[in-house]
Short mmCIF file of C-alpha atoms in Angstrom, two decimals:
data_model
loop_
_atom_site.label_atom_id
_atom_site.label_comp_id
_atom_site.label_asym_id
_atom_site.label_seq_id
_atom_site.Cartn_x
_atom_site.Cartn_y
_atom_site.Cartn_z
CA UNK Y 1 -41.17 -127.14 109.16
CA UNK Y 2 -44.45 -128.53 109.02
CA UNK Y 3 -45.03 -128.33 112.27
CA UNK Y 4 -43.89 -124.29 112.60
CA UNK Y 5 -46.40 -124.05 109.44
CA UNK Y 6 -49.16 -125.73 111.44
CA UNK Y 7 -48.58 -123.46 114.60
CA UNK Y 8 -48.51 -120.01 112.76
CA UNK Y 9 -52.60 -120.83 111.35
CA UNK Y 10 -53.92 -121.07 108.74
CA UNK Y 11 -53.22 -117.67 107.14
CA UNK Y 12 -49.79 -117.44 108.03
CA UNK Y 13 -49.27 -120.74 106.20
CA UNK Y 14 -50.42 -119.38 103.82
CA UNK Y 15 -48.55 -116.61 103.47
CA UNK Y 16 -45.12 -118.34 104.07
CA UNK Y 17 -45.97 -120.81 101.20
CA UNK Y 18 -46.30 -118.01 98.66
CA UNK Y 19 -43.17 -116.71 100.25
CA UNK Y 20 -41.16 -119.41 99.47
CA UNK Y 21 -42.65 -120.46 96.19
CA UNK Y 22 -43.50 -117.19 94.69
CA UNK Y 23 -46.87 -116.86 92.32
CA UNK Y 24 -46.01 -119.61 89.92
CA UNK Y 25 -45.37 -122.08 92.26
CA UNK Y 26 -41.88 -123.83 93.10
CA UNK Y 27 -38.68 -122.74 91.39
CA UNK Y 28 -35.90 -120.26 91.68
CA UNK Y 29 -37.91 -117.59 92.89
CA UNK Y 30 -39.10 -119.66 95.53
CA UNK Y 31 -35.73 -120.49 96.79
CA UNK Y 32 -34.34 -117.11 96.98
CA UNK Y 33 -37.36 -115.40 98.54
CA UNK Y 34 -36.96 -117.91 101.10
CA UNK Y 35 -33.38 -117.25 101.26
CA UNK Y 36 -34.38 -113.45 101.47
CA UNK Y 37 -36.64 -113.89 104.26
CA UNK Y 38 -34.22 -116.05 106.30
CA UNK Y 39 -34.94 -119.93 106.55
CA UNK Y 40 -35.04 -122.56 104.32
CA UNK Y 41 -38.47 -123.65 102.49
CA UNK Y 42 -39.28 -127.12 102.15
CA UNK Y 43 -36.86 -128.33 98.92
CA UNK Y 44 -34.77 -124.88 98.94
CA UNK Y 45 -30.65 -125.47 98.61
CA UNK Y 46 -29.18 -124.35 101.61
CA UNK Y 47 -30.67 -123.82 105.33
CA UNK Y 48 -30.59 -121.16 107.95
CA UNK Y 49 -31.66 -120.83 111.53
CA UNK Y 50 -35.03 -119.54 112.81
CA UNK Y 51 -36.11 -116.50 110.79
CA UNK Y 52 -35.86 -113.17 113.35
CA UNK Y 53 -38.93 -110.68 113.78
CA UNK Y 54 -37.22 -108.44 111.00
CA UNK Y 55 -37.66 -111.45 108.71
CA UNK Y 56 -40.76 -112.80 109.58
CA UNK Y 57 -42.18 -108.97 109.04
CA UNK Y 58 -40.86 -108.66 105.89
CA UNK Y 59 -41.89 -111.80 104.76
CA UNK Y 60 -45.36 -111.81 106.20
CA UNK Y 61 -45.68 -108.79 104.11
CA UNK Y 62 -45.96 -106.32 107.68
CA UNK Y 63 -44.50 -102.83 107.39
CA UNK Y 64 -41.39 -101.99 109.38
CA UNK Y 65 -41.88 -100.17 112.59
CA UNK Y 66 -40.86 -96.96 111.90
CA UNK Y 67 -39.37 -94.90 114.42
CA UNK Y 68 -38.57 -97.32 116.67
CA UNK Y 69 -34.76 -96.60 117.04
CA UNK Y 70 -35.14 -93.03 116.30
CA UNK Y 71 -37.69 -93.27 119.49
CA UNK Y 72 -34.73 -95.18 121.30
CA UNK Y 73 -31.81 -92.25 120.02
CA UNK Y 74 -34.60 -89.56 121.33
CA UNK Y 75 -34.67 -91.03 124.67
CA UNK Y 76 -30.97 -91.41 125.41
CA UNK Y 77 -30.24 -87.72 124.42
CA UNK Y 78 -33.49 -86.73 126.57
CA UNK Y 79 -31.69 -88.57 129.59
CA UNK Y 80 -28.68 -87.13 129.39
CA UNK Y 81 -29.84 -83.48 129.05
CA UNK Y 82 -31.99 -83.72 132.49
CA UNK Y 83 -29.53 -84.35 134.61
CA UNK Y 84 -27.31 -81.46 133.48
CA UNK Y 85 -30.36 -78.89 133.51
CA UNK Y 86 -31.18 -80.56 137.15
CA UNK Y 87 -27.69 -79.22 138.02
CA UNK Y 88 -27.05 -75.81 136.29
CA UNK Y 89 -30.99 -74.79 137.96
CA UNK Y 90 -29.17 -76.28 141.31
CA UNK Y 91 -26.36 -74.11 141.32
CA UNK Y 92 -28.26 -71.34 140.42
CA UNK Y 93 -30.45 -71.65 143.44
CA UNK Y 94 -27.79 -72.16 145.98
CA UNK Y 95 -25.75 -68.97 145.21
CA UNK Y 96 -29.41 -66.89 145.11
CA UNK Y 97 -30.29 -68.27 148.43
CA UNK Y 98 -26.60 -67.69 149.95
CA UNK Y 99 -27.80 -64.02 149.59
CA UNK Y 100 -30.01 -64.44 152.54
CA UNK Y 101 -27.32 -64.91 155.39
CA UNK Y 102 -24.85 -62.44 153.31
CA UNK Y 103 -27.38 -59.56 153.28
CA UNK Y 104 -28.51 -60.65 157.33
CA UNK Y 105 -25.48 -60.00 158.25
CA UNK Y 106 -24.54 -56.83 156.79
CA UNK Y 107 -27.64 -55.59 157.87
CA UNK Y 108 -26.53 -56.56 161.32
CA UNK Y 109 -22.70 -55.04 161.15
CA UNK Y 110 -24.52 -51.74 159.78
CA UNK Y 111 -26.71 -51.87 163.01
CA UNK Y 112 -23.91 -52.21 165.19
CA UNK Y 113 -22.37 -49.12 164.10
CA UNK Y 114 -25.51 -47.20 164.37
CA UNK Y 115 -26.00 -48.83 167.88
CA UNK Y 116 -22.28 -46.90 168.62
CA UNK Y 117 -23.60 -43.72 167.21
CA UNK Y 118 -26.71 -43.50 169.08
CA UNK Y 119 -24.78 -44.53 172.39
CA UNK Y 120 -22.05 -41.27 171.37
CA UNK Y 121 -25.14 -39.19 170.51
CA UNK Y 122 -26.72 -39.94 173.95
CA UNK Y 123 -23.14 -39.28 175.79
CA UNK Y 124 -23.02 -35.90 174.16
CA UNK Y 125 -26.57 -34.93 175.05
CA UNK Y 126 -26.46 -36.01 178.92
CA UNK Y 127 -23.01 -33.98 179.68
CA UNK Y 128 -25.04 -30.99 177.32
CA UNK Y 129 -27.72 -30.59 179.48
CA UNK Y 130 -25.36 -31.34 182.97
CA UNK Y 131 -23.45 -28.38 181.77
CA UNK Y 132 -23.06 -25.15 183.20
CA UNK Y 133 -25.89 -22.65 181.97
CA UNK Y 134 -24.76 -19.75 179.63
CA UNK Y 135 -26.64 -16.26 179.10
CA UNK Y 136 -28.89 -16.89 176.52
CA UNK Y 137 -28.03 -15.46 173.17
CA UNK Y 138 -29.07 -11.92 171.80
CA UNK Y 139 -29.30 -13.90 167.89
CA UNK Y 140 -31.35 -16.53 167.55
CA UNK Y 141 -29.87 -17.86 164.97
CA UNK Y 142 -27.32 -19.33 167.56
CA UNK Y 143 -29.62 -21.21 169.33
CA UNK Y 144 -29.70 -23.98 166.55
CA UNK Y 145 -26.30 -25.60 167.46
CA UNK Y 146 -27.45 -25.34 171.50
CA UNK Y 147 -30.06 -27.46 171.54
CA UNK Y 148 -30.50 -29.21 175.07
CA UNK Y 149 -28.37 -26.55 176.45
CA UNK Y 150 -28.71 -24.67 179.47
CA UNK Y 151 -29.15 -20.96 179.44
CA UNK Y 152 -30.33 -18.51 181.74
CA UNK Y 153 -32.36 -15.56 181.24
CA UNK Y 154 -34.07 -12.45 183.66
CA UNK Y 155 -37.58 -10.77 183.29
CA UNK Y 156 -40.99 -11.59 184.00
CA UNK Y 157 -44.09 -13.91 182.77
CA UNK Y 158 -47.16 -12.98 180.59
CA UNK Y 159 -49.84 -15.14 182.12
CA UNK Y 160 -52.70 -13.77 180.15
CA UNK Y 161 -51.35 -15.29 176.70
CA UNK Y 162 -50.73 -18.70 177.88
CA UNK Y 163 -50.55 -22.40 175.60
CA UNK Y 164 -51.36 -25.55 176.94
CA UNK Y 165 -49.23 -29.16 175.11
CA UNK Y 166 -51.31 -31.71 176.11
CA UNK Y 167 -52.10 -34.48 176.55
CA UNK Y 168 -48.65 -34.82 178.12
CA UNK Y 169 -47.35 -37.05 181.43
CA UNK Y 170 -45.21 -35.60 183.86
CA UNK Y 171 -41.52 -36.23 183.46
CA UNK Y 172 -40.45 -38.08 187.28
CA UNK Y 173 -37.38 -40.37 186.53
CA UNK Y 174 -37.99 -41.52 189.72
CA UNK Y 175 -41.46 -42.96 189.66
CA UNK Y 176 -40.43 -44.36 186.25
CA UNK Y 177 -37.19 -46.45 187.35
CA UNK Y 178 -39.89 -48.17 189.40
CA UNK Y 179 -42.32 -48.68 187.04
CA UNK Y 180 -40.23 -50.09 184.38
CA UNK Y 181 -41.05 -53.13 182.89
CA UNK Y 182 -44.71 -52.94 184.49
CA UNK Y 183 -47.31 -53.06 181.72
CA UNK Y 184 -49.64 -50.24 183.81
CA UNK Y 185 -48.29 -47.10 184.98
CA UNK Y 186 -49.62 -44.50 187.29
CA UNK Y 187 -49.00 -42.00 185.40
CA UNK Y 188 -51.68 -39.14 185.55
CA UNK Y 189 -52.47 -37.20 182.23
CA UNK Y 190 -52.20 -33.40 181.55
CA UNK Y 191 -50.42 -30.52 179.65
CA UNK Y 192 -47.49 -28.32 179.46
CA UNK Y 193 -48.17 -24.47 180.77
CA UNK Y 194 -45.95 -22.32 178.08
CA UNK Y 195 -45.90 -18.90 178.79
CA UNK Y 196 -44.54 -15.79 177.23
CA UNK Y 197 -41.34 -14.31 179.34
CA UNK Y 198 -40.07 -11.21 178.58
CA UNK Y 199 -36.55 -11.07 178.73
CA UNK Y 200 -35.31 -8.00 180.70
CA UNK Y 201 -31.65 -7.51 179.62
CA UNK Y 202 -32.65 -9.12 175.42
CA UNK Y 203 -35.68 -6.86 175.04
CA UNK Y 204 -37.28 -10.04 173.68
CA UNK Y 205 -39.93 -11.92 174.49
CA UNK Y 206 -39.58 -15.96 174.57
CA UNK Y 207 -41.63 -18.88 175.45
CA UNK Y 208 -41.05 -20.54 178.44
CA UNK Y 209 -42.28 -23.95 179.22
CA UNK Y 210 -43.35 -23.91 182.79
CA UNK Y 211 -43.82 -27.35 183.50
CA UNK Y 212 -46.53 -30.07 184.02
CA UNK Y 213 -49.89 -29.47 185.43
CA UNK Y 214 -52.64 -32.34 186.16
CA UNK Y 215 -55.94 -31.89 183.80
CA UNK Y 216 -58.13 -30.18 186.50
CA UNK Y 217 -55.27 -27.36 186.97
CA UNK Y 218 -54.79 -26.35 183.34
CA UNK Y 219 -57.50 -23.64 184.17
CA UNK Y 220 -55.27 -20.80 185.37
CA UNK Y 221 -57.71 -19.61 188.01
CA UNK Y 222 -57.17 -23.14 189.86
CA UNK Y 223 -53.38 -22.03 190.53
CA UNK Y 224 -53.43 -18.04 191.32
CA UNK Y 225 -51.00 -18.75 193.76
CA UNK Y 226 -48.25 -20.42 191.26
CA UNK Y 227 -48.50 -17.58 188.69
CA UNK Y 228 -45.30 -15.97 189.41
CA UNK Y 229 -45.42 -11.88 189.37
CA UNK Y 230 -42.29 -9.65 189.07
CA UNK Y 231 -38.80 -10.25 187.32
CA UNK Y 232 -36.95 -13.46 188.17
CA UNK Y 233 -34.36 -15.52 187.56
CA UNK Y 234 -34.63 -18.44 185.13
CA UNK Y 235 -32.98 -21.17 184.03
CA UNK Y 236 -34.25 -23.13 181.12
CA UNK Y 237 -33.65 -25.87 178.45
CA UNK Y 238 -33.14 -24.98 174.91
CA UNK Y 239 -35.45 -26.35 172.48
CA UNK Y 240 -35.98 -26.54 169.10
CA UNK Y 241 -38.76 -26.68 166.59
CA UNK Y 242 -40.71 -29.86 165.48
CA UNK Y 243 -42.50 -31.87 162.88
CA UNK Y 244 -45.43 -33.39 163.34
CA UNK Y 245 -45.43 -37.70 163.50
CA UNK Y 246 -47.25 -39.41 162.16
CA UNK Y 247 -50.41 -40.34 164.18
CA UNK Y 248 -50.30 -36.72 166.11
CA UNK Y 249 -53.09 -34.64 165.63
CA UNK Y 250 -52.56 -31.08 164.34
CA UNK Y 251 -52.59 -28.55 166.57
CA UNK Y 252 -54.90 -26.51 167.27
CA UNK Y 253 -54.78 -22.58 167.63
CA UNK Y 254 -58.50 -21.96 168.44
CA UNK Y 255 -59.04 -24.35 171.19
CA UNK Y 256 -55.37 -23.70 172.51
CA UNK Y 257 -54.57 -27.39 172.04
CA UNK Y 258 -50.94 -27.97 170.88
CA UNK Y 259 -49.64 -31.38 170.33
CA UNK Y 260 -46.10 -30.61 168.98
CA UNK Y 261 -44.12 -27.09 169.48
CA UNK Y 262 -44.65 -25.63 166.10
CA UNK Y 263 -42.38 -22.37 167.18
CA UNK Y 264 -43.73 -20.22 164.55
CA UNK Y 265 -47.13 -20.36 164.94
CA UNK Y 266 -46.72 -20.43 168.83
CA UNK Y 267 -44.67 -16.99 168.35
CA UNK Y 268 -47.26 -15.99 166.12
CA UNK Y 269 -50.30 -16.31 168.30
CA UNK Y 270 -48.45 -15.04 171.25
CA UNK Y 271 -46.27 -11.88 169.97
CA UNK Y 272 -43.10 -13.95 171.15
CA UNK Y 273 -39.63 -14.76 169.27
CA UNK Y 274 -39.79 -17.86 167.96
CA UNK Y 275 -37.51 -19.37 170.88
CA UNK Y 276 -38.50 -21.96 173.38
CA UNK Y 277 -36.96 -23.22 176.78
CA UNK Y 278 -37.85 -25.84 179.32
CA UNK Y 279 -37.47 -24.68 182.60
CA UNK Y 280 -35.68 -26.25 185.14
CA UNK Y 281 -37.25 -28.39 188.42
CA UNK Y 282 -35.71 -25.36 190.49
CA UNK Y 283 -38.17 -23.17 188.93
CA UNK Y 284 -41.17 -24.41 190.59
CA UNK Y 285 -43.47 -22.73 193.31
CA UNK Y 286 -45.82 -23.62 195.04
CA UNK Y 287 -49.45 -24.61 193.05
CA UNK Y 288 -47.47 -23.81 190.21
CA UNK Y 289 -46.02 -26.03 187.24
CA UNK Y 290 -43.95 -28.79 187.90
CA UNK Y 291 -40.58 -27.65 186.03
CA UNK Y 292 -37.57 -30.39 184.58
CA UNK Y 293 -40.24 -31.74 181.57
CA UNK Y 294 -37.25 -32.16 178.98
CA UNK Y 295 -36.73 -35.86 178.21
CA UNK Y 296 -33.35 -36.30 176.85
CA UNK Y 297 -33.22 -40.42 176.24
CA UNK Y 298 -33.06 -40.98 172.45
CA UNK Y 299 -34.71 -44.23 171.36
CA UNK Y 300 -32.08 -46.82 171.13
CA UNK Y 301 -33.50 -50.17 169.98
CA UNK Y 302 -30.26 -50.93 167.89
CA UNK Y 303 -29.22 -53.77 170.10
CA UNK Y 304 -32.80 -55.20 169.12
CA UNK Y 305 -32.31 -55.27 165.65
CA UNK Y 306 -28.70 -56.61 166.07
CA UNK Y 307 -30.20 -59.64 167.62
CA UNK Y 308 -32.34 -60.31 164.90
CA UNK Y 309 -30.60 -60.01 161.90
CA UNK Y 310 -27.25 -61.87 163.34
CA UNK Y 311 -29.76 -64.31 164.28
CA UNK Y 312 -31.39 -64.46 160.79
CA UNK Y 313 -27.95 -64.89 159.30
CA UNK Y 314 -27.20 -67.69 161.82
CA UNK Y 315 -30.58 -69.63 160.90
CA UNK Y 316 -30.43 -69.34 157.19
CA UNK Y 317 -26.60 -70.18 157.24
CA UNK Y 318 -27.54 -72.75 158.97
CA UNK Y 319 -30.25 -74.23 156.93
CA UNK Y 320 -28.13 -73.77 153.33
CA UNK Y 321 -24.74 -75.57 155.02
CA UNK Y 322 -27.45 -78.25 155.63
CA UNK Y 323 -29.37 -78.20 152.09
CA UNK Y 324 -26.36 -77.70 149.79
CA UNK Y 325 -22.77 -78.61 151.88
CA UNK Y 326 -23.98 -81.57 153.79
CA UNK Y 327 -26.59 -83.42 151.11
CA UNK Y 328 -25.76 -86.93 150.59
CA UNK Y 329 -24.75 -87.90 146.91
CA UNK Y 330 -27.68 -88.73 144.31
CA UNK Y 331 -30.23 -86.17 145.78
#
């Protein structure tokens, strides 16, 4: 004991001593507080083993460390709450990201179907304008469901009151099958020649677009032998009215510059019905317009899009199978 005593210094000696003797030196209070703070004093009945770090606080007159297993309960509950968070936030994120792929690939399916429309829509418009031509009708009201449509009509130009579409290029599907996929083209720049016809057996005046002319012939006095005099025999294209797109300029009426075929205003300026044709290639003469100028190819870039969002659907599939289906355990 002494030696313990001698170890602890001087004022833990003396501490312990008026631990196990009490205020009034040695007696029964002496023994019990010794008994109370776990070992035996020097002449105390009855002997324990070394006193604990509970015991030696109490007796040394130190307070208790408070909180120290409410510290330890907080912690365990702490650590068993993360994990479960960790895994509800988890499966959260891997059905939200699943959407990806899902939504890539009904984007896709939805383009495939529009990809079978278009190719219909195209069908229908190529065996329209290979058909045989009709006589063209005394209402115009018909003429919306005959778009693209062949019809032929009889009477005689108006050169004095023509309108010039430019800029426009000259429609050759020949000299474009062998320029495609070059990134210049030869292509030389000019307008479309639309000229009032008066139709001899409608008593109605139309517009008639004559065809392509090169940028140094839109001046009619260039081509006095291609203005056609007299009544002929026409065959033309039927077409429509149309918006403006975006990035077209407007037209415009005072310089004779038209951009898009904005029927009523063309009527309007020239005293004609508001009905339009293309003429055919076989209506071209000599130093005159080049006829045929109706494009009928749609744009069709459906097969484009397919690619891309089948291909989306593939990469993020991909990449979630990997994060979420194939993770090792513990990450």
């Amino acid at each position: 004991m002494a030696v313990a005593v001698r170890r602890l210094g001087p004022q833990a000696a003396v501490l312990l001593r008026r631990a196990c003797v009490g205020p009034s030196g040695a007696g029964r209070g002496g023994a019990g507080r010794a008994r109370w703070v776990g070992f035996a004093c020097p002449g105390s009945a009855g002997r324990r083993g070394p006193p604990g770090p509970a015991a030696w606080s109490s007796g040394l007159g130190l307070p208790p460390r408070a909180g120290v297993a409410q510290r330890s309960s907080r912690y365990g509950s702490s650590a068993t709450e993360v994990p479960a968070a960790k895994v509800e936030d988890d499966s959260f994120l891997q059905w939200f990201l699943l959407l990806i792929p899902t939504t890539a690939f009904g984007l896709g399916t939805w383009q495939v179907q529009r990809l079978k429309w278009k190719l219909k829509l195209i069908e229908e418009l190529e065996a329209r304008v290979m058909a045989e031509p009709i006589p063209l009708p005394a209402d115009p009201l018909e003429l919306k469901s005959l778009e693209y449509r062949p019809v032929r009509v009889r009477g005689h130009f108006d050169h004095s009151r023509e309108l010039y579409m430019m800029p426009r290029t000259m429609v050759d599907p020949a000299r474009e099958a062998q320029e495609a996929g070059r990134l210049s083209s030869s292509t030389e720049s000019g307008a479309y020649v639309v000229t009032p016809f008066h139709c001899t057996d409608l008593g109605v005046t139309i517009l008639v677009n004559r065809g392509f002319v090169p940028m140094k012939k839109v001046n009619p006095e260039t081509r006095q032998k291609g203005q056609i005099a007299g009544e002929v025999d026409l065959v033309g294209i039927v077409r429509l009215t149309e918006t403006r797109k975006p990035f077209v300029p407007e037209n415009n009426p005072e310089r004779n510059h038209w951009h898009y075929r904005d029927l009523e205003a063309m009527a309007k300026i020239t005293g004609a019905e508001p009905v339009f044709i293309d003429a055919n290639f076989q209506s071209t003469v000599p130093g005159g317009p080049v006829g045929g100028q109706t494009r009928v190819t749609l744009r069709n870039e459906h097969m484009q899009y397919i690619l891309t969002w089948y291909g989306l659907c593939a990469a993020t599939s991909y990449l979630w199978a990997k994060k979420f289906l194939h993770r090792t355990p513990g990450r």
